[in-house]
Amino acid sequence: MDQIAITGGAHLVGDIPISGAKNSAIKLMTASLLTDEPLRLTNMPRLADTRFLGKLLRRLGAEVTESEGPDGPQTVLHTPEIVSAFAPYDLVRQMRASFNVLGPLLARTGHAKVSLPGGCAIGARPVDLHLKALEALGAHIDLNEGYVYAQAPRGLKGATIEFPFSSVGATEHAMLAAVLARGETVLIGAAREPEIVDLADCLNAMGAKVEGAGGSTLRIVGVARLTGATHAVAPDRIETGTYALAAAMAGGEVRLTNTRADLIESLLVKMEEAGVDVERRNDGLIIRRNGARLNAVTIETDPYPGFATDLQAQFMALMTVADGESVVRETIFENRFMHVPELSRLGADIVVSGGEARVRGVDCLQGAPVMATDLRASVSLVIAALAAKGETVVNRVYHLDRGFERLEEKLSACGAQVRRVKGAAEPEG
Ligand code: UD1
């Protein structure tokens, strides 16, 4: 299994181009199942997760063609016919978002059998809201032996669906099913994340009628069929925030291009509070930090536009060397502090109690072998390692490969000492 070895201490200076958003791209890919015409997605990230979903979509009848288009990496997805409405456990368990093929399959064919998902080990992560939304749209749902059997032989029917709390995946799932339902659907208490706006824009380009994305009420008027379209995947806000934090941790000056500062405003405000210099520009942003120790800052994760849970681990890494005590509260997922024992191996002083971590800043971290446990946790170890004395070796980097495109290349281009060790043996235990 590959490892990533990082020698800390180098300042980062240069440009980092941000890729298309993983969490958008995978939902947009599933949207391609809604039409028999080709959907061309540009600004596509090339990640283990997108490759993986491509494999599942091919099983269902899609032709998936990746190429270098005139506007960079693109993927064309074309499903003239759904050849199978069955998504097996093997393919769904490895990536939770594959579960979102259920809605489009049901909308297009009137039936589907999809395994219940696996995904990151960050708490229970049920799909009850997804299933309730599909039931409200008229689907008959049975759960049996780990599979969801869904049927709507006479098609789905618009409905008013009220979500008890914000769920990105359930909102997207309801949208993907409602666009082909008869009549109007109203989603109340919908998630407001930029990925919802991106999905709505893509669906509308395909001929759907979705209004209100980015707000908490969405109105969707069902149409009889959708067409092909071309859509550019929005910039990855989590990748943007991660490199902003990496630059702050290492010090130096880094320009993040092909992205938007407004996508991570709640993070930038906290970084400024900590003493990092942030310049918001039309074509991205510049992060500068020269020498001075950072202030300890308290954060609490929240649905968008609040502080993203997917940036919590990375922010905590920055706080391990800040001056004073910061409190990091996680309100979205239980069990999302798996990076804490690993950061502690690097010398961080962190005490967890329930959904709260108290981080007492230390003068300096020390390199050590560490283990990646999930996607965002693993990149927090890379950030910590950038400022640690000596070498840190991150094991199980397949977690990183799921969500960060060419990470070591992007960081090395700015002067970081990062290298991938191919196929190294796993430490025992
Ligand atoms: C998505 C993102 C993930 C991010 C999360 C929150 C993708 C592929 N993943 O995950 O990176 O961390 O949004 O911003 O886009 N819940 C239920 N029942 C449900 C659905 C969710 O109880 O049916 C709970 C979850 O356990 C969690 C909360 O709702 O506590 C929010 O989860 P949700 O917004 O649905 O996250 P995902 O869509 O899974």
Coordinates of C-alpha atoms in Angstrom, one line a residue, residues 2-421:
D2 CA 1.3 3.5 -0.8
Q3 CA 2.5 5.8 1.9
I4 CA 3.2 9.6 1.8
A5 CA 6.4 10.8 3.4
I6 CA 6.7 14.5 4.4
T7 CA 9.7 16.3 5.8
G8 CA 8.4 19.3 7.7
G9 CA 9.8 22.8 7.8
A10 CA 9.7 24.1 4.2
H11 CA 7.7 27.2 3.5
L12 CA 5.1 27.0 0.7
V13 CA 5.5 29.5 -2.1
G14 CA 3.7 29.3 -5.5
D15 CA 0.3 28.5 -7.1
I16 CA -2.0 25.6 -6.5
P17 CA -4.8 25.0 -9.0
I18 CA -8.0 23.7 -7.4
S19 CA -9.8 20.8 -9.1
G20 CA -13.5 20.4 -9.6
A21 CA -15.5 19.4 -6.5
K22 CA -15.5 15.7 -5.7
N23 CA -18.8 16.0 -3.8
S24 CA -20.4 17.7 -6.8
A25 CA -18.9 15.5 -9.4
I26 CA -20.2 12.3 -8.0
K27 CA -23.8 13.6 -7.8
L28 CA -23.6 15.1 -11.3
M29 CA -22.4 11.7 -12.6
T30 CA -25.5 10.0 -11.2
A31 CA -27.7 12.7 -12.8
S32 CA -26.5 11.4 -16.2
L33 CA -28.7 8.3 -15.6
L34 CA -31.8 10.5 -15.9
T35 CA -31.4 10.9 -19.7
D36 CA -30.7 8.8 -22.7
E37 CA -28.5 11.6 -24.1
P38 CA -24.9 12.3 -23.3
L39 CA -24.0 14.5 -20.3
R40 CA -20.6 16.2 -20.7
L41 CA -19.0 17.2 -17.4
T42 CA -16.0 19.5 -17.6
N43 CA -13.6 20.6 -14.8
M44 CA -13.8 17.0 -13.6
P45 CA -11.6 15.9 -10.8
R46 CA -9.7 12.6 -11.4
L47 CA -10.1 10.7 -8.1
A48 CA -10.5 7.2 -6.8
D49 CA -14.1 8.0 -6.0
T50 CA -15.1 9.2 -9.5
R51 CA -13.3 6.3 -11.1
F52 CA -15.2 4.0 -8.7
L53 CA -18.6 5.5 -9.4
G54 CA -17.8 5.2 -13.2
K55 CA -17.4 1.5 -12.7
L56 CA -20.9 1.3 -11.1
L57 CA -22.5 3.4 -13.7
R58 CA -21.1 1.2 -16.5
R59 CA -22.7 -1.8 -14.8
L60 CA -26.0 0.1 -15.0
G61 CA -25.6 0.7 -18.7
A62 CA -23.6 4.0 -19.0
E63 CA -20.7 4.6 -21.4
V64 CA -18.2 6.6 -19.4
T65 CA -15.5 8.3 -21.4
E66 CA -12.8 10.4 -19.8
S67 CA -10.6 12.7 -21.9
E68 CA -8.7 15.9 -22.0
G69 CA -11.2 18.4 -23.5
P70 CA -10.7 21.9 -24.6
D71 CA -11.5 23.1 -21.1
G72 CA -9.4 20.5 -19.2
P73 CA -10.4 17.1 -17.9
Q74 CA -13.8 16.1 -18.9
T75 CA -16.1 13.0 -18.6
V76 CA -18.9 12.2 -21.0
L77 CA -21.6 9.9 -19.6
H78 CA -24.1 8.4 -21.9
T79 CA -26.8 5.9 -20.9
P80 CA -29.0 5.1 -23.9
E81 CA -30.7 2.5 -21.9
I82 CA -30.6 1.3 -18.3
V83 CA -29.4 -2.3 -18.7
S84 CA -29.6 -3.1 -15.0
A85 CA -31.3 -1.3 -12.1
F86 CA -29.2 -3.3 -9.6
A87 CA -26.4 -1.7 -7.6
P88 CA -24.6 -4.5 -5.7
Y89 CA -23.2 -4.3 -2.2
D90 CA -19.6 -4.7 -3.5
L91 CA -19.9 -1.5 -5.4
V92 CA -21.9 0.6 -3.0
R93 CA -20.2 -0.3 0.2
Q94 CA -16.9 1.3 -0.8
M95 CA -18.4 4.7 -1.5
R96 CA -21.5 5.9 0.3
A97 CA -22.5 8.4 -2.4
S98 CA -23.1 5.5 -4.9
F99 CA -26.4 5.0 -3.0
N100 CA -27.6 8.1 -4.8
V101 CA -28.1 6.0 -8.0
L102 CA -31.3 4.8 -6.4
G103 CA -33.3 8.0 -7.1
P104 CA -32.3 8.3 -10.8
L105 CA -32.8 4.6 -11.5
L106 CA -36.3 4.8 -9.9
A107 CA -37.2 7.9 -11.8
R108 CA -36.1 6.6 -15.1
T109 CA -37.2 2.9 -14.9
G110 CA -39.7 2.7 -12.1
H111 CA -37.7 0.2 -10.1
A112 CA -34.3 -0.3 -8.5
K113 CA -32.5 -2.6 -6.1
V114 CA -29.6 -0.8 -4.4
S115 CA -27.4 -1.9 -1.5
L116 CA -27.4 0.1 1.7
P117 CA -24.2 2.1 1.8
G118 CA -20.9 1.9 3.6
G119 CA -18.5 4.9 3.3
C120 CA -16.3 6.8 5.7
A121 CA -16.2 5.5 9.3
I122 CA -17.6 8.7 10.7
G123 CA -20.6 7.6 12.8
A124 CA -23.8 5.8 11.9
R125 CA -24.7 7.9 8.8
P126 CA -28.2 6.5 8.2
V127 CA -30.2 7.0 5.0
D128 CA -33.6 7.3 6.5
L129 CA -34.2 10.8 5.1
H130 CA -33.3 9.6 1.6
L131 CA -35.9 6.8 1.8
K132 CA -38.6 9.0 3.4
A133 CA -38.2 11.5 0.6
L134 CA -38.5 8.8 -2.1
E135 CA -41.6 7.3 -0.3
A136 CA -43.2 10.8 -0.2
L137 CA -42.7 10.9 -4.0
G138 CA -44.8 7.7 -4.2
A139 CA -42.1 5.0 -4.2
H140 CA -42.8 1.7 -2.5
I141 CA -39.7 0.8 -0.5
D142 CA -38.8 -2.5 1.1
L143 CA -35.6 -3.3 3.0
N144 CA -34.3 -6.8 2.9
E145 CA -30.9 -8.4 3.6
G146 CA -29.1 -5.1 3.3
Y147 CA -30.8 -4.0 0.1
V148 CA -33.3 -1.3 -0.7
Y149 CA -36.0 -2.6 -3.1
A150 CA -37.8 0.5 -4.6
Q151 CA -40.8 0.5 -7.0
A152 CA -42.9 3.1 -8.7
P153 CA -44.4 1.3 -11.6
R154 CA -46.6 4.2 -12.6
G155 CA -43.9 6.8 -12.1
L156 CA -43.1 9.2 -9.2
K157 CA -45.5 12.0 -8.2
G158 CA -44.5 15.4 -6.9
A159 CA -45.0 16.1 -3.1
T160 CA -44.1 18.4 -0.3
I161 CA -41.2 17.0 1.7
E162 CA -40.1 18.6 4.9
F163 CA -36.6 17.6 6.2
P164 CA -36.3 17.6 10.0
F165 CA -32.6 18.8 9.7
S166 CA -30.2 19.6 6.9
S167 CA -28.9 16.6 4.9
V168 CA -26.9 17.2 1.7
G169 CA -27.3 13.7 0.4
A170 CA -31.0 13.5 1.1
T171 CA -31.7 16.9 -0.5
E172 CA -29.7 15.8 -3.6
H173 CA -31.5 12.5 -3.7
A174 CA -34.9 14.1 -3.6
M175 CA -33.9 16.5 -6.3
L176 CA -32.6 13.7 -8.6
A177 CA -35.9 11.8 -8.2
A178 CA -38.3 14.8 -8.3
V179 CA -37.1 16.2 -11.6
L180 CA -38.9 13.4 -13.6
A181 CA -41.9 13.1 -11.2
R182 CA -45.4 14.3 -12.3
G183 CA -46.3 17.7 -10.9
E184 CA -44.6 19.9 -8.4
T185 CA -42.3 19.0 -5.5
V186 CA -41.4 21.4 -2.7
L187 CA -38.4 20.6 -0.5
I188 CA -38.6 22.4 2.9
G189 CA -35.5 22.5 5.2
A190 CA -33.3 21.6 2.2
A191 CA -29.5 21.7 2.5
R192 CA -27.9 24.9 1.1
E193 CA -24.4 23.7 0.3
P194 CA -22.8 24.9 -3.0
E195 CA -23.0 21.3 -4.3
I196 CA -26.8 21.6 -4.2
V197 CA -26.6 24.7 -6.4
D198 CA -24.2 22.9 -8.8
L199 CA -26.6 20.0 -9.1
A200 CA -29.6 22.3 -9.7
D201 CA -27.6 24.2 -12.4
C202 CA -26.7 20.9 -14.1
L203 CA -30.3 19.5 -13.9
N204 CA -31.7 22.8 -15.3
A205 CA -29.2 22.7 -18.2
M206 CA -30.6 19.2 -18.9
G207 CA -34.1 20.7 -19.1
A208 CA -35.3 20.3 -15.5
K209 CA -37.2 23.0 -13.6
V210 CA -35.5 23.5 -10.2
E211 CA -35.8 26.8 -8.4
G212 CA -34.5 28.1 -5.1
A213 CA -31.2 26.1 -4.8
G214 CA -28.9 27.7 -2.2
G215 CA -31.9 28.5 -0.1
S216 CA -33.8 26.2 2.3
T217 CA -36.9 25.8 0.1
L218 CA -36.6 24.3 -3.3
R219 CA -39.4 24.1 -5.9
I220 CA -39.1 21.4 -8.6
V221 CA -41.6 21.1 -11.4
G222 CA -41.3 17.6 -12.9
V223 CA -40.7 17.3 -16.7
A224 CA -41.4 14.3 -18.9
R225 CA -37.8 13.9 -20.1
L226 CA -34.4 15.4 -19.7
T227 CA -31.8 15.9 -22.4
G228 CA -28.0 15.9 -22.7
A229 CA -26.0 19.0 -21.6
T230 CA -22.5 20.4 -20.9
H231 CA -21.8 21.5 -17.4
A232 CA -18.6 22.6 -15.6
V233 CA -18.2 21.1 -12.1
A234 CA -17.9 23.9 -9.4
P235 CA -14.5 24.3 -7.7
D236 CA -13.8 22.0 -4.7
R237 CA -14.3 24.1 -1.6
I238 CA -12.9 21.5 0.7
E239 CA -9.7 21.2 -1.4
T240 CA -9.5 25.0 -1.5
G241 CA -9.8 25.2 2.3
T242 CA -7.4 22.4 2.8
Y243 CA -4.6 24.1 0.8
A244 CA -5.4 27.4 2.5
L245 CA -4.8 25.7 5.8
A246 CA -1.7 23.9 4.5
A247 CA -0.2 27.3 3.5
A248 CA -1.1 28.8 6.9
M249 CA 0.5 25.9 8.7
A250 CA 3.8 25.8 6.6
G251 CA 4.0 29.6 6.2
G252 CA 4.9 31.4 3.0
E253 CA 2.6 32.7 0.2
V254 CA 0.3 30.5 -1.8
R255 CA -2.1 31.5 -4.5
L256 CA -5.1 29.2 -5.0
T257 CA -6.4 29.4 -8.5
N258 CA -9.5 28.2 -10.4
T259 CA -11.6 28.6 -7.2
R260 CA -13.8 31.0 -5.3
A261 CA -13.1 32.6 -1.9
D262 CA -16.8 32.9 -1.1
L263 CA -17.1 29.1 -1.0
I264 CA -15.1 29.0 2.2
E265 CA -15.9 32.4 3.8
S266 CA -16.6 30.8 7.2
L267 CA -13.2 29.3 7.2
L268 CA -11.4 32.4 6.0
V269 CA -12.9 34.5 8.8
K270 CA -11.5 32.1 11.4
M271 CA -8.1 32.0 9.7
E272 CA -8.0 35.8 9.8
E273 CA -8.9 35.7 13.5
A274 CA -6.0 33.3 14.0
G275 CA -3.7 35.8 12.3
V276 CA -3.4 34.5 8.8
D277 CA -3.3 37.0 6.0
V278 CA -6.1 36.3 3.4
E279 CA -6.5 38.1 0.1
R280 CA -9.7 37.5 -1.7
R281 CA -9.4 37.9 -5.5
N282 CA -11.7 37.5 -8.5
D283 CA -9.7 34.4 -9.7
G284 CA -9.2 32.7 -6.3
L285 CA -7.3 33.8 -3.2
I286 CA -3.8 34.3 -1.7
I287 CA -2.8 33.0 1.7
R288 CA 0.2 34.5 3.5
R289 CA 1.8 33.8 6.8
N290 CA 5.2 35.1 7.8
G291 CA 6.6 33.8 11.0
A292 CA 4.4 35.1 13.8
R293 CA 2.7 32.4 16.0
L294 CA -1.0 32.1 15.4
N295 CA -3.8 32.8 17.9
A296 CA -5.9 29.9 19.2
V297 CA -9.5 30.2 17.7
T298 CA -12.6 28.3 18.6
I299 CA -14.8 26.8 15.8
E300 CA -18.1 24.9 15.6
T301 CA -19.1 22.9 12.5
D302 CA -22.5 23.7 11.0
P303 CA -24.3 23.2 7.7
Y304 CA -23.4 25.6 5.0
P305 CA -22.7 28.6 5.2
G306 CA -21.4 27.6 8.6
F307 CA -18.0 26.0 9.2
A308 CA -17.7 22.8 7.1
T309 CA -17.3 19.6 9.0
D310 CA -15.1 18.5 6.1
L311 CA -12.5 21.1 7.2
Q312 CA -12.7 20.5 10.9
A313 CA -9.7 18.0 11.1
Q314 CA -7.5 20.3 9.0
F315 CA -8.3 23.3 11.1
M316 CA -7.6 21.4 14.2
A317 CA -4.1 20.5 12.8
L318 CA -3.4 24.2 12.4
M319 CA -4.6 24.9 16.0
T320 CA -2.1 22.3 17.4
V321 CA 0.7 24.9 17.1
A322 CA -1.4 28.0 17.9
D323 CA -0.8 30.2 21.0
G324 CA -3.3 29.2 23.7
E325 CA -6.3 26.8 23.8
S326 CA -8.8 26.4 21.1
V327 CA -12.1 24.5 21.2
V328 CA -13.3 22.5 18.2
R329 CA -16.9 21.5 18.3
E330 CA -18.3 18.9 15.9
T331 CA -22.1 19.1 15.5
I332 CA -22.7 17.2 12.2
F333 CA -21.2 13.8 12.7
E334 CA -20.5 11.7 15.7
N335 CA -17.1 10.0 15.9
R336 CA -15.4 12.5 13.7
F337 CA -12.3 13.0 15.9
M338 CA -10.4 9.9 14.7
H339 CA -7.5 12.1 13.6
V340 CA -7.0 13.1 17.3
P341 CA -4.9 10.1 18.4
E342 CA -2.8 10.4 15.2
L343 CA -2.2 14.2 15.7
S344 CA -1.2 13.3 19.3
R345 CA 1.4 11.0 17.9
L346 CA 3.0 14.1 16.3
G347 CA 3.1 15.8 19.8
A348 CA -0.3 17.6 19.7
D349 CA -2.0 18.2 23.0
I350 CA -5.7 17.5 22.5
V351 CA -8.4 16.3 24.9
V352 CA -11.7 15.0 23.5
S353 CA -15.0 15.0 25.5
G354 CA -18.1 14.1 23.6
G355 CA -18.4 16.3 20.5
E356 CA -15.8 18.8 21.7
A357 CA -12.0 18.8 21.4
R358 CA -9.8 21.1 23.5
V359 CA -6.5 21.8 21.6
R360 CA -3.7 23.3 23.6
G361 CA -1.1 24.7 21.2
V362 CA 2.4 23.3 21.5
D363 CA 5.6 25.0 20.3
C364 CA 6.4 22.4 17.8
L365 CA 5.2 19.1 16.4
Q366 CA 7.5 16.1 15.9
G367 CA 7.4 13.8 12.8
A368 CA 6.3 10.2 13.3
P369 CA 4.6 7.4 11.5
V370 CA 0.8 7.9 11.5
M371 CA -2.3 6.2 10.0
A372 CA -4.9 7.8 7.8
T373 CA -8.4 6.8 9.1
D374 CA -10.7 8.6 6.7
L375 CA -10.6 11.1 3.9
R376 CA -10.5 14.4 5.7
A377 CA -8.7 13.1 8.8
S378 CA -5.8 11.9 6.6
V379 CA -5.2 15.2 5.0
S380 CA -5.1 16.8 8.5
L381 CA -2.1 14.6 9.1
V382 CA -0.4 15.9 6.0
I383 CA -1.0 19.5 7.1
A384 CA 0.4 18.8 10.6
A385 CA 3.4 17.1 9.0
L386 CA 4.3 20.2 7.0
A387 CA 5.2 22.0 10.2
A388 CA 6.6 19.1 12.2
K389 CA 10.3 18.6 12.8
G390 CA 11.7 15.6 10.9
E391 CA 9.8 13.1 8.8
T392 CA 6.2 12.0 9.0
V393 CA 5.0 8.9 7.1
V394 CA 1.3 8.7 6.5
N395 CA 0.1 5.1 6.0
R396 CA -3.1 4.0 4.2
V397 CA -3.1 6.9 1.8
Y398 CA -5.9 5.3 -0.3
H399 CA -8.2 7.5 1.9
L400 CA -6.4 10.6 0.5
D401 CA -6.6 9.3 -3.0
R402 CA -10.4 9.2 -2.7
G403 CA -10.7 12.9 -2.5
F404 CA -7.4 14.8 -3.3
E405 CA -6.1 14.9 -6.8
R406 CA -2.3 14.8 -7.2
L407 CA -1.9 16.0 -3.6
E408 CA 1.9 15.4 -3.4
E409 CA 2.4 17.1 -6.8
K410 CA 0.4 20.2 -5.9
L411 CA 2.3 20.6 -2.6
S412 CA 5.8 19.8 -4.0
A413 CA 5.3 22.4 -6.7
C414 CA 5.2 25.0 -3.9
G415 CA 8.3 23.7 -2.2
A416 CA 6.9 21.1 0.2
Q417 CA 9.1 18.1 0.8
V418 CA 6.5 15.4 0.0
R419 CA 6.9 12.1 -1.7
R420 CA 4.8 9.1 -2.4
V421 CA 6.3 5.7 -1.4

